[in-house]
CSV table of C-alpha atoms in Angstrom, one decimal:
chain,number,residue,atom,x,y,z
H,19,MET,CA,69.4,117.9,97.9
H,20,PRO,CA,72.9,119.4,98.6
H,21,VAL,CA,74.0,120.1,102.2
H,22,THR,CA,72.9,123.6,103.2
H,23,ALA,CA,75.2,126.6,102.8
H,24,ASP,CA,75.0,127.3,106.5
H,25,TYR,CA,76.2,123.8,107.3
H,26,VAL,CA,79.1,124.1,104.9
H,27,GLN,CA,80.1,127.5,106.3
H,28,LYS,CA,79.8,126.2,109.9
H,29,ALA,CA,82.2,123.3,109.1
H,30,LEU,CA,84.7,125.5,107.3
H,31,THR,CA,84.6,128.1,110.1
H,32,ALA,CA,85.1,125.5,112.7
H,33,ALA,CA,88.1,124.0,110.8
H,34,ARG,CA,89.6,127.5,110.4
H,35,GLN,CA,89.3,128.5,114.0
H,36,SER,CA,90.4,125.2,115.6
H,37,PRO,CA,94.1,124.7,116.4
H,38,LYS,CA,93.7,121.0,115.8
H,39,VAL,CA,91.6,119.3,113.1
H,40,VAL,CA,91.1,115.6,112.7
H,41,TYR,CA,90.9,115.1,109.0
H,42,ASP,CA,89.7,112.3,106.8
H,43,THR,CA,88.7,111.8,103.2
H,44,GLU,CA,86.2,109.4,101.7
H,45,THR,CA,87.3,108.4,98.2
H,46,ASP,CA,86.2,106.5,95.1
H,47,GLY,CA,89.2,104.2,95.3
H,48,LEU,CA,92.6,103.6,97.0
H,49,ASP,CA,94.9,104.6,94.2
H,50,TRP,CA,95.8,108.2,95.0
H,51,LYS,CA,97.4,108.6,91.5
H,52,ARG,CA,94.0,108.2,89.8
H,53,ASN,CA,91.2,108.3,92.3
H,54,LYS,CA,89.3,111.3,93.7
H,55,VAL,CA,87.9,112.6,97.0
H,56,VAL,CA,84.1,112.2,97.3
H,57,GLY,CA,83.8,113.7,100.8
H,58,TYR,CA,85.8,115.5,103.5
H,59,VAL,CA,85.5,114.9,107.2
H,60,LEU,CA,86.5,117.7,109.5
H,61,THR,CA,86.4,117.1,113.3
H,62,VAL,CA,87.2,119.7,115.9
H,63,GLY,CA,86.3,118.0,119.1
H,64,PRO,CA,85.5,114.6,120.7
H,65,ARG,CA,81.7,115.0,120.5
H,66,PRO,CA,79.6,113.8,117.5
H,67,ASP,CA,78.3,117.3,116.9
H,68,GLU,CA,81.9,118.5,116.4
H,69,SER,CA,82.4,116.4,113.3
H,70,PHE,CA,81.3,117.5,109.8
H,71,TYR,CA,80.9,115.8,106.5
H,72,LEU,CA,81.2,117.8,103.3
H,73,PRO,CA,80.2,115.6,100.3
H,74,VAL,CA,81.8,116.9,97.0
H,75,ARG,CA,81.6,114.0,94.5
H,76,ASN,CA,79.2,111.4,96.0
H,77,GLY,CA,77.8,109.4,93.0
H,78,GLY,CA,74.3,109.6,94.4
H,79,GLY,CA,74.2,113.4,94.4
H,80,ALA,CA,73.3,115.7,97.3
H,81,ASN,CA,76.8,117.2,97.2
H,82,VAL,CA,77.8,120.8,98.2
H,83,ALA,CA,76.5,123.3,95.8
H,84,ASP,CA,80.0,124.8,94.8
H,85,VAL,CA,82.7,122.1,95.0
H,86,ASP,CA,85.4,124.3,93.7
H,87,ALA,CA,84.7,127.0,96.3
H,88,VAL,CA,84.7,124.5,99.2
H,89,GLU,CA,88.0,122.9,98.1
H,90,ALA,CA,89.5,126.4,97.5
H,91,GLU,CA,88.6,127.4,101.1
H,92,LEU,CA,90.0,124.1,102.5
H,93,ALA,CA,93.2,124.7,100.6
H,94,ASP,CA,93.4,128.2,102.2
H,95,ILE,CA,92.7,126.8,105.7
H,96,ALA,CA,95.5,124.2,105.1
H,97,LYS,CA,98.0,127.0,104.5
H,98,ASP,CA,97.9,127.9,108.3
H,99,PRO,CA,101.4,126.9,109.5
H,100,ASN,CA,100.2,126.8,113.2
H,101,LYS,CA,97.5,124.2,112.7
H,102,LEU,CA,97.8,120.6,113.6
H,103,TRP,CA,96.1,118.1,111.2
H,104,VAL,CA,95.6,114.6,112.5
H,105,GLY,CA,94.4,111.5,110.6
H,106,HIS,CA,94.5,107.7,110.6
H,107,ASN,CA,96.7,106.7,107.7
H,108,MET,CA,97.2,110.5,107.2
H,109,LYS,CA,99.7,110.1,104.3
H,110,PHE,CA,96.9,108.7,102.2
H,111,ASP,CA,94.6,111.6,103.0
H,112,MET,CA,97.4,114.0,102.2
H,113,HIS,CA,97.9,112.4,98.8
H,114,MET,CA,94.2,112.4,98.0
H,115,SER,CA,93.8,116.0,99.1
H,116,ALA,CA,96.8,117.1,97.1
H,117,ASN,CA,94.9,115.9,94.0
H,118,HIS,CA,92.5,118.7,94.6
H,119,GLY,CA,95.0,121.4,95.5
H,120,ILE,CA,94.9,121.0,99.3
H,121,LEU,CA,98.4,121.0,100.8
H,122,PHE,CA,99.1,121.1,104.5
H,123,ALA,CA,101.6,123.8,105.7
H,124,GLY,CA,101.1,123.0,109.4
H,125,ASN,CA,102.1,119.9,111.4
H,126,VAL,CA,100.6,116.6,110.3
H,127,GLU,CA,100.3,113.5,112.6
H,128,CYS,CA,99.1,110.0,112.0
H,129,THR,CA,97.3,108.0,114.8
H,130,GLN,CA,98.2,104.8,113.0
H,131,VAL,CA,101.9,105.6,113.3
H,132,ASN,CA,101.4,106.6,116.9
H,133,MET,CA,99.9,103.3,117.7
H,134,ALA,CA,102.9,101.5,116.2
H,135,LEU,CA,105.1,103.4,118.5
H,136,ILE,CA,102.9,102.8,121.6
H,137,ASN,CA,102.5,99.0,120.9
H,138,GLU,CA,104.5,97.6,118.0
H,139,ASN,CA,102.9,94.2,118.7
H,140,SER,CA,99.3,95.5,118.3
H,141,PRO,CA,97.2,92.8,116.6
H,142,SER,CA,95.8,95.5,114.3
H,143,PHE,CA,96.6,99.0,113.2
H,144,SER,CA,93.3,99.6,111.5
H,145,LEU,CA,91.2,102.4,113.0
H,146,ASP,CA,88.8,99.8,114.3
H,147,GLY,CA,91.6,97.8,115.9
H,148,CYS,CA,93.3,100.8,117.4
H,149,CYS,CA,90.0,102.2,118.9
H,150,THR,CA,89.3,98.8,120.4
H,151,GLN,CA,92.7,98.8,122.1
H,152,ALA,CA,92.3,102.4,123.3
H,153,ARG,CA,88.7,101.7,124.4
H,154,VAL,CA,87.3,104.8,122.7
H,155,GLN,CA,84.3,105.1,120.3
H,156,ALA,CA,84.3,102.1,117.9
H,157,LYS,CA,84.3,102.5,114.2
H,158,LYS,CA,80.8,102.4,112.8
H,159,GLY,CA,81.6,99.9,110.0
H,160,ASP,CA,79.1,97.1,110.4
H,161,ALA,CA,76.0,99.2,109.9
H,162,LEU,CA,77.5,100.8,106.8
H,163,TYR,CA,78.5,97.4,105.3
H,164,ALA,CA,75.1,96.0,105.8
H,165,HIS,CA,73.5,99.1,104.3
H,166,LEU,CA,75.8,99.0,101.2
H,167,ALA,CA,75.1,95.3,100.7
H,168,LYS,CA,71.4,95.9,100.8
H,169,LEU,CA,71.7,98.7,98.2
H,170,PHE,CA,74.3,97.2,95.9
H,171,GLY,CA,74.4,93.5,96.6
H,172,GLY,CA,77.1,91.2,98.0
H,173,GLU,CA,78.2,90.3,101.5
H,174,PRO,CA,78.0,92.9,104.3
H,175,ALA,CA,81.8,93.1,104.7
H,176,ARG,CA,84.5,95.7,104.5
H,177,SER,CA,84.9,95.1,100.8
H,178,GLN,CA,81.6,97.1,100.5
H,179,MET,CA,83.6,100.3,100.9
H,180,ALA,CA,84.2,100.0,97.2
H,181,ASN,CA,80.5,101.1,96.9
H,182,TYR,CA,80.7,104.0,99.4
H,183,HIS,CA,81.2,106.6,96.7
H,184,LYS,CA,77.9,105.6,95.0
H,185,LEU,CA,75.9,106.9,98.0
H,186,ALA,CA,74.2,110.2,98.1
H,187,GLY,CA,76.0,112.9,100.1
H,188,ASP,CA,73.1,113.0,102.6
H,189,ASP,CA,72.7,109.3,103.0
H,190,PRO,CA,72.1,109.0,106.8
H,191,THR,CA,74.1,105.8,107.3
H,192,GLY,CA,76.9,107.0,105.0
H,193,VAL,CA,77.2,110.3,106.8
H,194,ASP,CA,77.0,108.7,110.2
H,195,TYR,CA,79.9,106.4,109.3
H,196,ALA,CA,82.1,109.3,108.0
H,197,LEU,CA,81.4,111.4,111.1
H,198,GLY,CA,82.0,108.5,113.3
H,199,ASP,CA,85.5,108.0,111.9
H,200,GLY,CA,86.3,111.6,112.7
H,201,THR,CA,85.1,111.3,116.3
H,202,SER,CA,86.8,108.0,116.8
H,203,THR,CA,90.1,109.3,115.5
H,204,TRP,CA,89.8,112.4,117.8
H,205,GLN,CA,89.2,110.3,120.8
H,206,LEU,CA,92.0,107.9,119.8
H,207,HIS,CA,94.5,110.8,119.4
H,208,GLY,CA,93.5,112.0,122.9
H,209,TRP,CA,94.2,108.6,124.4
H,210,GLN,CA,97.6,108.3,122.6
H,211,GLY,CA,99.1,111.5,124.0
H,212,PRO,CA,99.4,110.3,127.6
H,213,GLU,CA,100.6,106.9,126.4
H,214,LEU,CA,103.4,108.5,124.4
H,215,ASP,CA,104.4,110.5,127.5
H,216,LYS,CA,104.2,107.5,129.8
H,217,GLN,CA,106.6,105.5,127.6
H,218,ASP,CA,108.9,108.5,127.0
H,219,LEU,CA,108.4,108.3,123.3
H,220,ARG,CA,108.1,112.0,122.4
H,221,LEU,CA,111.6,112.2,120.8
H,222,VAL,CA,111.0,109.4,118.3
H,223,TRP,CA,107.4,110.6,117.9
H,224,SER,CA,108.7,114.0,116.8
H,225,VAL,CA,110.9,112.3,114.3
H,226,GLU,CA,108.1,110.2,112.9
H,227,ARG,CA,105.8,113.2,112.6
H,228,ARG,CA,108.4,115.0,110.4
H,229,VAL,CA,109.2,111.9,108.4
H,230,LEU,CA,105.5,111.6,107.4
H,231,ARG,CA,105.8,114.8,105.3
H,232,THR,CA,109.1,113.6,103.9
H,233,LEU,CA,107.6,110.3,102.8
H,234,PHE,CA,104.7,112.1,101.3
H,235,ASN,CA,107.0,114.3,99.2
H,236,MET,CA,109.2,111.4,98.1
H,237,GLU,CA,106.1,109.4,97.0
H,238,ARG,CA,104.6,112.4,95.3
H,239,HIS,CA,107.6,113.9,93.6
H,240,GLY,CA,110.1,111.1,93.5
H,241,VAL,CA,113.8,111.2,94.7
H,242,ARG,CA,116.5,113.1,92.9
H,243,ILE,CA,119.3,110.8,91.6
H,244,ASP,CA,122.8,111.8,90.7
H,245,LEU,CA,123.2,109.6,87.6
H,246,GLU,CA,127.0,110.2,87.4
H,247,ARG,CA,127.4,109.2,91.0
H,248,LEU,CA,125.1,106.2,90.5
H,249,ASN,CA,127.2,104.9,87.5
H,250,TRP,CA,130.4,105.3,89.5
H,251,LEU,CA,128.8,103.5,92.4
H,252,GLU,CA,127.7,100.5,90.2
H,253,GLN,CA,131.3,100.2,88.9
H,254,GLU,CA,132.8,100.5,92.3
H,255,ILE,CA,130.6,97.8,93.8
H,256,ASP,CA,131.3,95.5,90.9
H,257,LYS,CA,135.1,96.1,91.4
H,258,ARG,CA,135.0,95.4,95.1
H,259,TYR,CA,132.8,92.4,94.6
H,260,LYS,CA,135.3,90.8,92.2
H,261,GLU,CA,138.2,91.7,94.6
H,262,ALA,CA,136.3,89.9,97.5
H,263,VAL,CA,135.6,86.9,95.4
H,264,ARG,CA,139.3,86.4,94.5
H,265,ILE,CA,140.3,86.0,98.2
H,266,LEU,CA,137.5,83.6,99.1
H,267,PRO,CA,137.7,79.8,98.6
H,268,GLU,CA,136.5,78.7,95.1
H,269,ASP,CA,133.5,76.8,96.4
H,270,PHE,CA,132.5,79.5,99.0
H,271,ASN,CA,128.8,80.3,99.1
H,272,PRO,CA,128.3,83.8,100.4
H,273,ARG,CA,124.5,83.0,100.9
H,274,SER,CA,125.4,80.2,103.4
H,275,PRO,CA,125.2,81.5,107.0
H,276,THR,CA,127.3,78.5,108.1
H,277,GLN,CA,130.1,79.2,105.6
H,278,VAL,CA,130.1,82.9,106.3
H,279,ARG,CA,130.3,82.3,110.1
H,280,LYS,CA,133.2,79.9,109.6
H,281,TRP,CA,135.1,82.2,107.3
H,282,LEU,CA,134.7,85.2,109.6
C-alpha cells in the first residue's frame, strides 16, 4: 500500500522548515536525459529518524498516492533561496529532479566535490569510499545487493542497482538503503566542514559550489556560440599555423618534445 499521507506531510514539512536538506534521488537509470526519479530522499539531521523516503514511481507499487502533488510541493520548497541543498554527486540529482519540474533556487553543495578538495588522492570518491575515509555511517549497499540478487537473479554486486526501481516503495530493505544514503551523506557533510576549515579551503570551496550550478546549466541548456566569431577564429588559427610552419625547419615535428625543446 502507498506510504501514509501523514508520513508524506511530515517529510515535506521537515524539508520546508529545515535550513539544510540532504537530498538524493533513486532513479530507473543513469541517463538524466531519458530516465526518471522513482523516489526522493529528504534528510534533515544526522539521525536515522530524520531521513525520509518518498516513493513516486517504484515499479513494485506502494508509491505516494498523489505523485504530482508531492513533486509540486517539492518544487515549491526548492524555490526557497535561503535553503542549502546537499548531495553526493549533486549535479546528477539536480538533473533528475529538473525532469520533474524541481529546480533549486538556494545554494547547492556536493560532498563528492568537497572530498576531492579535502583529499585529491582519495582512493575512492564514491559515497561508500568517502564515508569510510570520514569514519561516518557506512553506505548500506551489501544488504541491498543481496536482496536484489535474491529477487531478480544475478550476483549480489553494485550492478544490482539497475533493479532497484523494480522494488515496491515500501520494501524494507530498499527503503532502509535509501534512508541510509541520506544519513551517511549528512554525517559526511558534517565531517567535511571542519576539514575544509583546517586546510583553509573555503575560498576554492565557495568557487566550486557556484560552479556546480554553472555546470548544471551548461549541460542542461548548452553553451551559446557566436558563429561569426567562431568562423573568424578558425580562419585566424589556420593563418597563424601556416605562418608558424613557414619559419620552422622543413622536417620539424611539433609533436616531438625533444625537437620543440631544442628549437625553443
